[in-house]
Tab-separated table of C-alpha atoms in Angstrom:
chain	number	residue	atom	x	y	z
A	1	MET	CA	-17.442	35.957	48.135
A	2	GLU	CA	-13.923	36.699	46.951
A	3	ASN	CA	-13.556	33.085	45.937
A	4	ILE	CA	-16.742	33.197	43.860
A	5	LEU	CA	-15.613	36.333	42.021
A	6	ASN	CA	-12.237	34.724	41.418
A	7	ILE	CA	-13.840	31.654	39.844
A	8	PHE	CA	-15.973	33.899	37.650
A	9	ILE	CA	-13.017	35.928	36.322
A	10	LYS	CA	-10.996	32.756	35.874
A	11	SER	CA	-13.658	30.993	33.830
A	12	VAL	CA	-14.301	34.028	31.633
A	13	PHE	CA	-10.724	34.920	30.755
A	14	ILE	CA	-8.246	32.208	31.686
A	15	ASP	CA	-10.082	28.915	31.385
A	16	ASN	CA	-12.107	30.227	28.481
A	17	MET	CA	-14.212	27.441	26.953
A	18	ILE	CA	-13.152	28.277	23.397
A	19	PHE	CA	-9.598	29.533	23.693
A	20	ALA	CA	-8.275	27.152	26.319
A	21	TYR	CA	-10.338	23.986	25.770
A	22	PHE	CA	-11.865	24.348	22.277
A	23	LEU	CA	-15.302	23.368	23.556
A	24	GLY	CA	-18.323	24.137	21.407
A	25	MET	CA	-16.177	24.762	18.351
A	26	CYS	CA	-18.695	23.300	15.898
A	27	SER	CA	-21.398	25.871	16.490
A	28	TYR	CA	-18.749	28.522	17.177
A	29	LEU	CA	-17.477	28.173	13.607
A	30	ALA	CA	-20.860	27.671	11.968
A	31	VAL	CA	-22.848	30.499	13.578
A	32	SER	CA	-20.200	33.229	13.813
A	33	LYS	CA	-20.897	34.836	10.453
A	34	THR	CA	-22.918	37.790	11.787
A	35	VAL	CA	-22.842	39.513	15.165
A	36	LYS	CA	-26.599	39.384	15.652
A	37	THR	CA	-27.050	35.615	15.470
A	38	SER	CA	-23.897	34.999	17.469
A	39	VAL	CA	-25.191	37.164	20.325
A	40	GLY	CA	-28.398	35.083	20.294
A	41	LEU	CA	-26.513	31.801	20.424
A	42	GLY	CA	-24.152	33.094	23.099
A	43	ILE	CA	-27.033	34.134	25.352
A	44	ALA	CA	-28.778	30.795	24.781
A	45	VAL	CA	-25.612	28.877	25.723
A	46	THR	CA	-25.127	30.961	28.886
A	47	PHE	CA	-28.768	30.435	29.816
A	48	VAL	CA	-28.619	26.653	29.406
A	49	LEU	CA	-25.248	26.436	31.203
A	50	VAL	CA	-26.521	28.303	34.257
A	51	ILE	CA	-29.429	25.841	34.527
A	52	THR	CA	-27.793	22.519	33.643
A	53	VAL	CA	-24.509	22.725	35.544
A	54	PRO	CA	-26.107	23.359	39.003
A	55	VAL	CA	-28.669	20.593	38.368
A	56	ASN	CA	-25.906	18.191	37.405
A	57	TYR	CA	-23.954	19.315	40.484
A	58	LEU	CA	-26.892	18.365	42.728
A	59	ILE	CA	-27.249	14.999	40.987
A	60	ASP	CA	-23.530	14.381	41.284
A	61	THR	CA	-23.276	15.230	44.994
A	62	TYR	CA	-26.462	13.504	46.142
A	63	ILE	CA	-26.700	10.483	43.826
A	64	LEU	CA	-23.617	9.663	41.759
A	65	LYS	CA	-20.508	10.318	43.850
A	66	LYS	CA	-18.949	7.637	45.997
A	67	GLY	CA	-20.839	7.631	49.277
A	68	ALA	CA	-23.342	10.202	48.026
A	69	LEU	CA	-26.271	7.884	48.618
A	70	VAL	CA	-25.561	7.742	52.347
A	71	TRP	CA	-28.745	9.740	53.027
A	72	LEU	CA	-30.690	6.600	52.065
A	73	GLY	CA	-29.166	4.599	54.892
A	74	LYS	CA	-25.821	3.328	56.139
A	75	GLY	CA	-25.771	0.405	53.723
A	76	PHE	CA	-25.302	2.770	50.784
A	77	ALA	CA	-22.045	4.334	52.005
A	78	GLU	CA	-19.932	2.232	49.637
A	79	VAL	CA	-22.072	2.667	46.529
A	80	ASP	CA	-20.231	4.460	43.712
A	81	LEU	CA	-22.330	5.345	40.676
A	82	SER	CA	-19.881	7.776	39.118
A	83	PHE	CA	-19.440	5.563	36.039
A	84	LEU	CA	-23.009	6.488	35.117
A	85	SER	CA	-22.277	10.205	35.092
A	86	PHE	CA	-21.823	10.573	31.312
A	87	MET	CA	-25.197	9.093	30.576
A	88	ILE	CA	-27.044	10.910	33.361
A	89	PHE	CA	-25.471	14.250	32.464
A	90	ILE	CA	-26.316	14.040	28.776
A	91	ALA	CA	-29.859	12.899	29.559
A	92	VAL	CA	-30.323	15.791	32.010
A	93	ILE	CA	-29.000	18.247	29.451
A	94	ALA	CA	-31.246	16.944	26.662
A	95	ALA	CA	-34.281	17.005	28.949
A	96	ILE	CA	-33.580	20.492	30.337
A	97	VAL	CA	-33.021	21.932	26.884
A	98	GLN	CA	-36.378	20.504	25.857
A	99	ILE	CA	-38.106	21.923	28.962
A	100	VAL	CA	-36.453	25.334	28.560
A	101	GLU	CA	-37.607	25.418	24.968
A	102	MET	CA	-41.220	24.664	25.955
A	103	VAL	CA	-41.238	27.134	28.877
A	104	VAL	CA	-39.752	29.934	26.809
A	105	GLU	CA	-42.221	29.257	24.008
A	106	LYS	CA	-45.149	29.414	26.435
A	107	PHE	CA	-44.218	32.463	28.500
A	108	SER	CA	-42.099	34.645	26.247
A	109	PRO	CA	-42.801	34.221	22.547
A	110	SER	CA	-40.533	37.159	21.667
A	111	LEU	CA	-37.561	35.566	23.431
A	112	TYR	CA	-38.495	32.267	21.784
A	113	ASN	CA	-38.374	33.869	18.366
A	114	SER	CA	-34.860	35.131	18.937
A	115	LEU	CA	-33.446	32.111	20.834
A	116	GLY	CA	-35.707	29.322	19.599
A	117	ILE	CA	-33.746	28.163	16.595
A	118	PHE	CA	-30.587	27.792	18.652
A	119	LEU	CA	-31.989	25.758	21.534
A	120	PRO	CA	-32.125	22.323	19.845
A	121	LEU	CA	-28.567	22.899	18.592
A	122	ILE	CA	-27.382	23.388	22.135
A	123	ALA	CA	-28.260	19.906	23.435
A	124	VAL	CA	-25.274	18.473	21.584
A	125	ASN	CA	-22.964	21.431	22.101
A	126	CYS	CA	-19.714	20.188	23.642
A	127	ALA	CA	-19.461	23.283	25.835
A	128	ILE	CA	-22.542	22.289	27.849
A	129	LEU	CA	-21.493	18.712	28.581
A	130	GLY	CA	-17.893	19.876	28.973
A	131	ALA	CA	-18.862	22.359	31.688
A	132	SER	CA	-20.693	19.630	33.619
A	133	LEU	CA	-17.700	17.299	33.347
A	134	PHE	CA	-15.283	20.040	34.416
A	135	MET	CA	-17.560	20.783	37.351
A	136	GLN	CA	-17.293	17.132	38.361
A	137	GLU	CA	-13.538	17.014	37.883
A	138	ARG	CA	-12.645	20.278	39.659
A	139	GLU	CA	-14.702	19.419	42.753
A	140	TYR	CA	-16.236	22.778	43.629
A	141	ASN	CA	-17.233	23.158	47.261
A	142	ASN	CA	-20.667	24.744	47.149
A	143	MET	CA	-23.520	25.861	44.946
A	144	GLY	CA	-22.304	29.473	44.739
A	145	GLU	CA	-19.004	28.437	43.181
A	146	VAL	CA	-20.749	26.141	40.717
A	147	ILE	CA	-23.176	28.831	39.557
A	148	SER	CA	-20.361	31.341	39.252
A	149	PHE	CA	-18.347	28.843	37.182
A	150	ALA	CA	-21.309	28.094	34.888
A	151	PHE	CA	-22.156	31.767	34.391
A	152	GLY	CA	-18.526	32.681	33.808
A	153	SER	CA	-18.062	29.918	31.230
A	154	GLY	CA	-21.175	31.080	29.390
A	155	ILE	CA	-20.026	34.704	29.370
A	156	GLY	CA	-16.583	33.628	28.172
A	157	TRP	CA	-18.152	31.679	25.312
A	158	LEU	CA	-20.381	34.646	24.438
A	159	LEU	CA	-17.389	36.979	24.447
A	160	ALA	CA	-15.409	34.668	22.159
A	161	ILE	CA	-18.158	34.087	19.587
A	162	VAL	CA	-19.239	37.761	19.422
A	163	SER	CA	-15.688	39.029	18.968
A	164	LEU	CA	-14.995	36.449	16.256
A	165	ALA	CA	-18.230	37.373	14.462
A	166	ALA	CA	-17.298	41.063	14.580
A	167	ILE	CA	-13.882	40.329	13.064
A	168	ARG	CA	-15.409	38.108	10.380
A	169	GLU	CA	-17.878	40.846	9.430
A	170	LYS	CA	-14.983	43.265	8.901
A	171	MET	CA	-12.962	40.650	7.079
A	172	ARG	CA	-15.403	40.497	4.218
A	173	TYR	CA	-13.677	43.585	2.835
A	174	SER	CA	-10.137	42.277	3.062
A	175	ASN	CA	-8.180	40.345	0.515
A	176	VAL	CA	-7.616	36.847	1.929
A	177	PRO	CA	-5.646	34.299	-0.165
A	178	ALA	CA	-8.197	32.137	-1.974
A	179	PRO	CA	-7.428	28.719	-0.391
A	180	LEU	CA	-7.450	30.271	3.073
A	181	ARG	CA	-10.811	31.961	2.598
A	182	GLY	CA	-13.611	31.058	5.008
A	183	LEU	CA	-12.632	28.229	7.294
A	184	GLY	CA	-8.837	28.428	7.153
A	185	ILE	CA	-8.561	32.079	8.098
A	186	THR	CA	-11.163	31.585	10.833
A	187	PHE	CA	-8.976	28.974	12.491
A	188	ILE	CA	-5.879	31.163	12.294
A	189	LEU	CA	-7.862	34.137	13.633
A	190	THR	CA	-9.116	32.086	16.571
A	191	GLY	CA	-5.536	31.025	17.234
A	192	LEU	CA	-4.349	34.642	17.294
A	193	MET	CA	-7.241	35.630	19.556
A	194	ALA	CA	-6.320	32.768	21.873
A	195	ILE	CA	-2.730	34.048	22.039
A	196	ALA	CA	-4.096	37.467	22.985
A	197	PHE	CA	-6.239	35.915	25.723
A	198	MET	CA	-3.188	34.144	27.125
A	199	GLY	CA	-1.887	37.530	28.158
A	200	LEU	CA	-4.548	37.456	30.898
A	201	MET	CA	-3.157	34.261	32.395
A	202	GLY	CA	-2.222	34.438	36.040
A	203	ILE	CA	-4.758	37.098	37.009
A	204	LYS	CA	-5.895	36.467	40.562
A	205	LEU	CA	-8.309	38.422	42.671
B	1	MET	CA	-30.460	-37.152	-4.989
B	2	LEU	CA	-27.574	-35.851	-7.006
B	3	ILE	CA	-29.911	-33.599	-8.917
B	4	THR	CA	-31.348	-32.074	-5.765
B	5	LEU	CA	-27.850	-31.549	-4.441
B	6	ARG	CA	-26.865	-29.809	-7.624
B	7	LYS	CA	-30.015	-27.738	-7.460
B	8	THR	CA	-29.279	-26.558	-3.929
B	9	LEU	CA	-25.687	-25.836	-4.927
B	10	ASN	CA	-26.937	-23.787	-7.857
B	11	ASN	CA	-29.310	-21.965	-5.576
B	12	MET	CA	-26.500	-21.185	-3.195
B	13	ASP	CA	-24.398	-20.008	-6.081
B	14	THR	CA	-26.985	-17.529	-7.249
B	15	LYS	CA	-27.558	-16.360	-3.700
B	16	ILE	CA	-23.854	-15.676	-3.264
B	17	LYS	CA	-23.754	-13.880	-6.595
B	18	VAL	CA	-26.627	-11.606	-5.555
B	19	LYS	CA	-24.875	-10.807	-2.304
B	20	GLU	CA	-22.150	-8.236	-2.572
B	21	PRO	CA	-18.644	-9.312	-1.533
B	22	LEU	CA	-17.677	-7.885	1.872
B	23	PHE	CA	-14.830	-5.775	0.543
B	24	SER	CA	-16.172	-4.701	-2.830
B	25	ALA	CA	-14.835	-1.548	-4.462
B	26	LYS	CA	-17.919	0.344	-3.362
B	27	ASN	CA	-17.460	-0.716	0.241
B	28	MET	CA	-13.773	0.112	0.239
B	29	LYS	CA	-14.636	3.573	-0.985
B	30	LEU	CA	-16.670	4.083	2.195
B	31	ILE	CA	-13.410	3.727	4.114
B	32	THR	CA	-11.045	5.637	1.853
B	33	SER	CA	-13.222	8.619	0.966
B	34	PRO	CA	-13.444	10.101	4.512
B	35	ILE	CA	-9.682	9.704	4.953
B	36	GLY	CA	-8.892	11.813	1.921
B	37	LYS	CA	-11.150	14.117	0.001
B	38	ASN	CA	-14.165	13.927	2.305
B	39	ASN	CA	-12.328	14.242	5.605
B	40	PRO	CA	-14.711	14.842	8.514
B	41	VAL	CA	-12.413	17.289	10.306
B	42	ILE	CA	-10.918	19.583	7.694
B	43	ILE	CA	-13.590	19.373	4.991
B	44	GLN	CA	-16.869	18.884	6.857
B	45	VAL	CA	-15.587	20.677	10.021
B	46	LEU	CA	-17.042	18.194	12.491
B	47	GLY	CA	-15.572	17.086	15.783
B	48	ILE	CA	-13.155	19.976	16.132
B	49	CYS	CA	-13.992	20.279	19.825
B	50	SER	CA	-11.908	17.343	20.924
B	51	ALA	CA	-9.590	17.213	17.927
B	52	LEU	CA	-7.542	20.142	19.165
B	53	ALA	CA	-7.384	19.726	22.901
B	54	VAL	CA	-5.749	16.288	22.958
B	55	THR	CA	-2.988	16.980	20.435
B	56	VAL	CA	-0.168	18.224	22.698
B	57	LYS	CA	1.468	14.786	22.625
B	58	LEU	CA	1.225	11.968	20.114
B	59	LYS	CA	0.252	9.234	22.583
B	60	PRO	CA	-3.021	10.689	23.921
B	61	ALA	CA	-3.908	11.672	20.359
B	62	LEU	CA	-3.474	8.058	19.217
B	63	VAL	CA	-5.585	6.772	22.102
B	64	MET	CA	-8.265	9.371	21.386
B	65	ALA	CA	-8.293	8.498	17.671
B	66	LEU	CA	-8.675	4.814	18.498
B	67	SER	CA	-11.483	5.441	20.997
B	68	VAL	CA	-13.426	7.633	18.585
B	69	THR	CA	-13.003	5.092	15.770
B	70	ILE	CA	-14.356	2.322	17.985
B	71	VAL	CA	-17.285	4.396	19.220
B	72	VAL	CA	-18.292	5.712	15.790
B	73	SER	CA	-18.081	2.353	14.023
B	74	VAL	CA	-19.819	0.319	16.727
B	75	SER	CA	-22.566	2.900	17.249
B	76	ASN	CA	-23.077	3.035	13.475
B	77	LEU	CA	-23.399	-0.754	13.493
B	78	ILE	CA	-25.887	-0.793	16.380
B	79	ILE	CA	-28.079	2.060	15.142
B	80	SER	CA	-28.062	0.663	11.624
B	81	SER	CA	-29.236	-2.760	12.826
B	82	MET	CA	-32.047	-1.119	14.805
B	83	ARG	CA	-32.904	1.471	12.194
B	84	SER	CA	-36.334	0.081	11.278
B	85	TYR	CA	-37.417	-0.124	14.941
B	86	ILE	CA	-36.467	3.388	16.070
B	87	PRO	CA	-39.396	5.807	16.064
B	88	GLU	CA	-38.490	8.919	14.122
B	89	ARG	CA	-39.356	11.372	16.908
B	90	ILE	CA	-37.165	9.952	19.652
B	91	ARG	CA	-34.229	8.914	17.502
B	92	ILE	CA	-31.876	11.530	18.989
B	93	ILE	CA	-32.366	10.200	22.520
B	94	VAL	CA	-31.879	6.618	21.313
B	95	GLN	CA	-28.681	7.634	19.544
B	96	LEU	CA	-27.417	9.483	22.615
B	97	VAL	CA	-28.067	6.484	24.849
B	98	VAL	CA	-26.209	4.123	22.507
B	99	ILE	CA	-23.270	6.519	22.189
B	100	ALA	CA	-23.138	7.221	25.927
B	101	THR	CA	-23.110	3.500	26.732
B	102	LEU	CA	-20.205	2.886	24.363
B	103	VAL	CA	-18.297	5.874	25.712
B	104	ILE	CA	-18.760	4.629	29.287
B	105	ILE	CA	-17.310	1.272	28.236
B	106	VAL	CA	-14.339	2.935	26.515
B	107	ASP	CA	-13.770	5.185	29.546
B	108	GLN	CA	-13.811	2.257	31.978
B	109	ILE	CA	-11.385	0.286	29.790
B	110	LEU	CA	-9.016	3.266	29.574
B	111	LYS	CA	-9.184	3.776	33.337
B	112	ALA	CA	-8.345	0.111	33.882
B	113	TYR	CA	-5.543	-0.401	31.360
B	114	ALA	CA	-4.111	3.059	30.525
B	115	PHE	CA	-4.659	5.156	33.604
B	116	ASP	CA	-2.057	7.851	32.853
B	117	VAL	CA	-3.443	8.495	29.370
B	118	SER	CA	-6.949	8.532	30.798
B	119	LYS	CA	-5.843	11.228	33.288
B	120	GLN	CA	-4.297	13.284	30.462
B	121	LEU	CA	-7.429	13.078	28.342
B	122	SER	CA	-9.528	14.006	31.420
B	123	VAL	CA	-12.962	15.236	30.335
B	124	PHE	CA	-12.338	14.728	26.648
B	125	VAL	CA	-13.165	11.019	26.789
B	126	GLY	CA	-16.625	11.974	28.045
B	127	LEU	CA	-16.901	14.596	25.359
B	128	ILE	CA	-16.782	11.891	22.678
B	129	ILE	CA	-20.553	11.735	23.352
B	130	THR	CA	-21.085	15.186	21.891
B	131	ASN	CA	-18.521	14.739	19.129
B	132	CYS	CA	-20.375	15.963	16.064
B	133	ILE	CA	-18.790	13.296	13.822
B	134	ILE	CA	-20.627	10.496	15.607
B	135	MET	CA	-24.069	12.126	15.625
B	136	GLY	CA	-23.470	13.324	12.072
B	137	ARG	CA	-22.654	9.850	10.748
B	138	LEU	CA	-25.586	8.294	12.589
B	139	GLU	CA	-28.003	10.842	11.174
B	140	ALA	CA	-26.580	10.958	7.672
B	141	PHE	CA	-25.548	7.350	7.071
B	142	ALA	CA	-26.497	4.700	9.616
B	143	LEU	CA	-30.213	5.502	9.566
B	144	TYR	CA	-30.448	4.714	5.852
B	145	ASN	CA	-27.876	1.985	5.198
B	146	LYS	CA	-27.137	-1.655	5.980
B	147	PRO	CA	-25.121	-2.553	9.112
B	148	TRP	CA	-21.933	-3.700	7.367
B	149	GLN	CA	-21.716	-0.593	5.175
B	150	SER	CA	-22.419	1.592	8.199
B	151	PHE	CA	-19.657	-0.131	10.140
B	152	LEU	CA	-17.187	0.519	7.317
B	153	ASP	CA	-18.338	4.124	7.063
B	154	GLY	CA	-17.686	4.498	10.787
B	155	LEU	CA	-14.220	3.000	10.440
B	156	GLY	CA	-13.409	5.374	7.583
B	157	ASN	CA	-14.605	8.458	9.408
B	158	GLY	CA	-12.793	7.460	12.577
B	159	ALA	CA	-9.613	6.975	10.557
B	160	GLY	CA	-10.039	10.340	8.834
B	161	TYR	CA	-10.449	12.000	12.220
B	162	GLY	CA	-7.476	10.089	13.599
B	163	LEU	CA	-5.266	11.102	10.680
B	164	ILE	CA	-5.751	14.813	11.402
B	165	LEU	CA	-5.157	14.247	15.116
B	166	ILE	CA	-1.926	12.401	14.375
B	167	ILE	CA	-0.623	15.025	11.939
B	168	VAL	CA	-1.328	17.925	14.323
B	169	SER	CA	0.050	16.160	17.398
B	170	PHE	CA	3.152	14.963	15.518
B	171	PHE	CA	4.184	18.534	14.726
B	172	ARG	CA	3.227	19.834	18.149
B	173	GLU	CA	5.182	17.152	19.988
B	174	LEU	CA	8.215	17.313	17.693
B	175	PHE	CA	8.630	21.091	17.763
B	176	GLY	CA	7.166	21.676	21.222
B	177	SER	CA	8.886	19.031	23.316
B	178	GLY	CA	11.440	17.627	20.882
B	179	THR	CA	10.179	14.065	21.179
B	180	ILE	CA	8.106	11.577	19.162
B	181	LEU	CA	6.017	9.209	21.283
B	182	GLY	CA	8.308	10.116	24.179
B	183	TYR	CA	11.520	9.243	22.270
B	184	PRO	CA	13.935	12.237	22.390
B	185	VAL	CA	14.574	12.651	18.655
B	186	ILE	CA	16.083	16.127	18.777
B	187	ARG	CA	18.537	15.240	21.554
B	188	LYS	CA	19.686	12.088	19.710
B	189	LEU	CA	20.277	14.175	16.580
B	190	GLY	CA	22.442	16.495	18.675
B	191	LEU	CA	20.608	19.645	17.659
B	192	TYR	CA	20.573	21.103	21.195
B	193	SER	CA	24.373	21.329	21.217
B	194	ILE	CA	24.378	23.604	18.161
B	195	GLY	CA	21.910	26.003	19.741
B	196	TYR	CA	18.463	24.593	18.785
B	197	GLU	CA	15.683	25.280	21.288
B	198	ASN	CA	12.207	23.827	21.667
B	199	ASN	CA	9.403	26.162	20.686
B	200	GLY	CA	7.339	26.521	23.862
B	201	LEU	CA	4.462	28.135	21.970
B	202	MET	CA	3.745	24.821	20.222
B	203	ILE	CA	2.589	23.274	23.505
B	204	LEU	CA	0.065	26.051	24.166
B	205	PRO	CA	-3.518	25.676	22.867
B	206	PRO	CA	-3.459	28.467	20.203
B	207	MET	CA	-0.947	26.620	18.024
B	208	ALA	CA	-3.351	23.708	17.533
B	209	LEU	CA	-5.785	26.102	15.863
B	210	ILE	CA	-3.092	27.674	13.711
B	211	ILE	CA	-1.681	24.302	12.570
B	212	LEU	CA	-5.181	23.167	11.628
B	213	GLY	CA	-5.688	26.415	9.704
B	214	LEU	CA	-2.461	25.783	7.806
B	215	LEU	CA	-3.524	22.182	7.071
B	216	ILE	CA	-6.765	23.483	5.580
B	217	TRP	CA	-4.783	25.962	3.513
B	218	LEU	CA	-2.571	23.150	2.205
B	219	GLN	CA	-5.528	20.889	1.397
B	220	ARG	CA	-7.421	23.641	-0.406
B	221	SER	CA	-4.521	24.853	-2.481
B	222	ARG	CA	-4.032	21.271	-3.686
B	223	ASN	CA	-7.734	20.787	-4.350
B	224	LYS	CA	-9.109	23.961	-5.930
B	225	SER	CA	-12.736	22.813	-5.959
B	226	LEU	CA	-12.894	23.188	-2.168
B	227	ILE	CA	-12.149	26.913	-2.180
B	228	GLU	CA	-15.047	28.898	-0.710
B	229	GLN	CA	-16.745	31.542	-2.814
B	230	LYS	CA	-16.936	35.065	-1.459
């Protein structure tokens, strides 16, 4: 239990998707103009992460890893399909995003109206594929750790995009040098926020 | 017989005239424009995700730039040659499959011939799949243009991406670790003996963002038309 909480805190604050690995920057920069839309996108990303990463974890442990196919028979102990992981992961993500979109549209039209426009964007968001690849690389032991990592990464991404959007809303009233306006100042702001987040490094529960 | 020969020669001549030369001015512009005033990273803001994370040292940045250039130009070529056969509704999946296949090939080659760099790049090789530059070029260019032009467009965009990577990683490696491609420049210049110290902050992730912000500032103060309106 302690371990799971530790992974959660670590993936929210220390290994933050945006500030430590720059994943999902494209939509992070494009959608962070107002707080309202950025909250919507953040929730959608968290939602998709919590579904796709555990599914990819199951596929990785039972199909792709070296020796994972041993449940089919002894002859499969040497089979290593891990070179296929990129393609399988991206296909799973694209398919799940599509399914989530259809399910949400069917059962909760109000949620669909607020999240719907963001869902197709998410299929090619680096943060989603990145989380699956990190999951594969860091070799988590069980499902609980994987879910905690996925949820934590999503919350960290949400935190980053909402705080940037809030700062950008305030910044409309400040006098930024003309060539730095818009994109330039956003990069420098993100850099400063990342420095602030580095103060949390080394926290351990 | 001579007449027929001349006729065929004439025919060939006109055919060649109709065909554009491979490196015409228009085609060359496809390469040069994304490097300069239409840069995919600092003007169109695509592919930032991986552009920043691999720029601590110059060597991984070079390898990354090369891999992206190969993937974007070859996938442009493939999608452009298939463009009339791809059904409109499933084009994204087709594009993803082509890109993922190329990335797997690049990843396997890196693992075989440059294992240490491949370890440093870790997940970012895989993340070439979701690099917005590649999808963006496929959607915006390769689906509507001939294979050779698409290939050149891919080369140009890969080079434009690589240029930014190289600039950022050059400064980060020089000021952060005092080396260029592993060669200890600062020590050879003897700057340590007069009290110079490496700036440890340059190695940390935030500085990549700040250097890119400064690059954008530089580019936009040189080219006023890019300045955003309030």
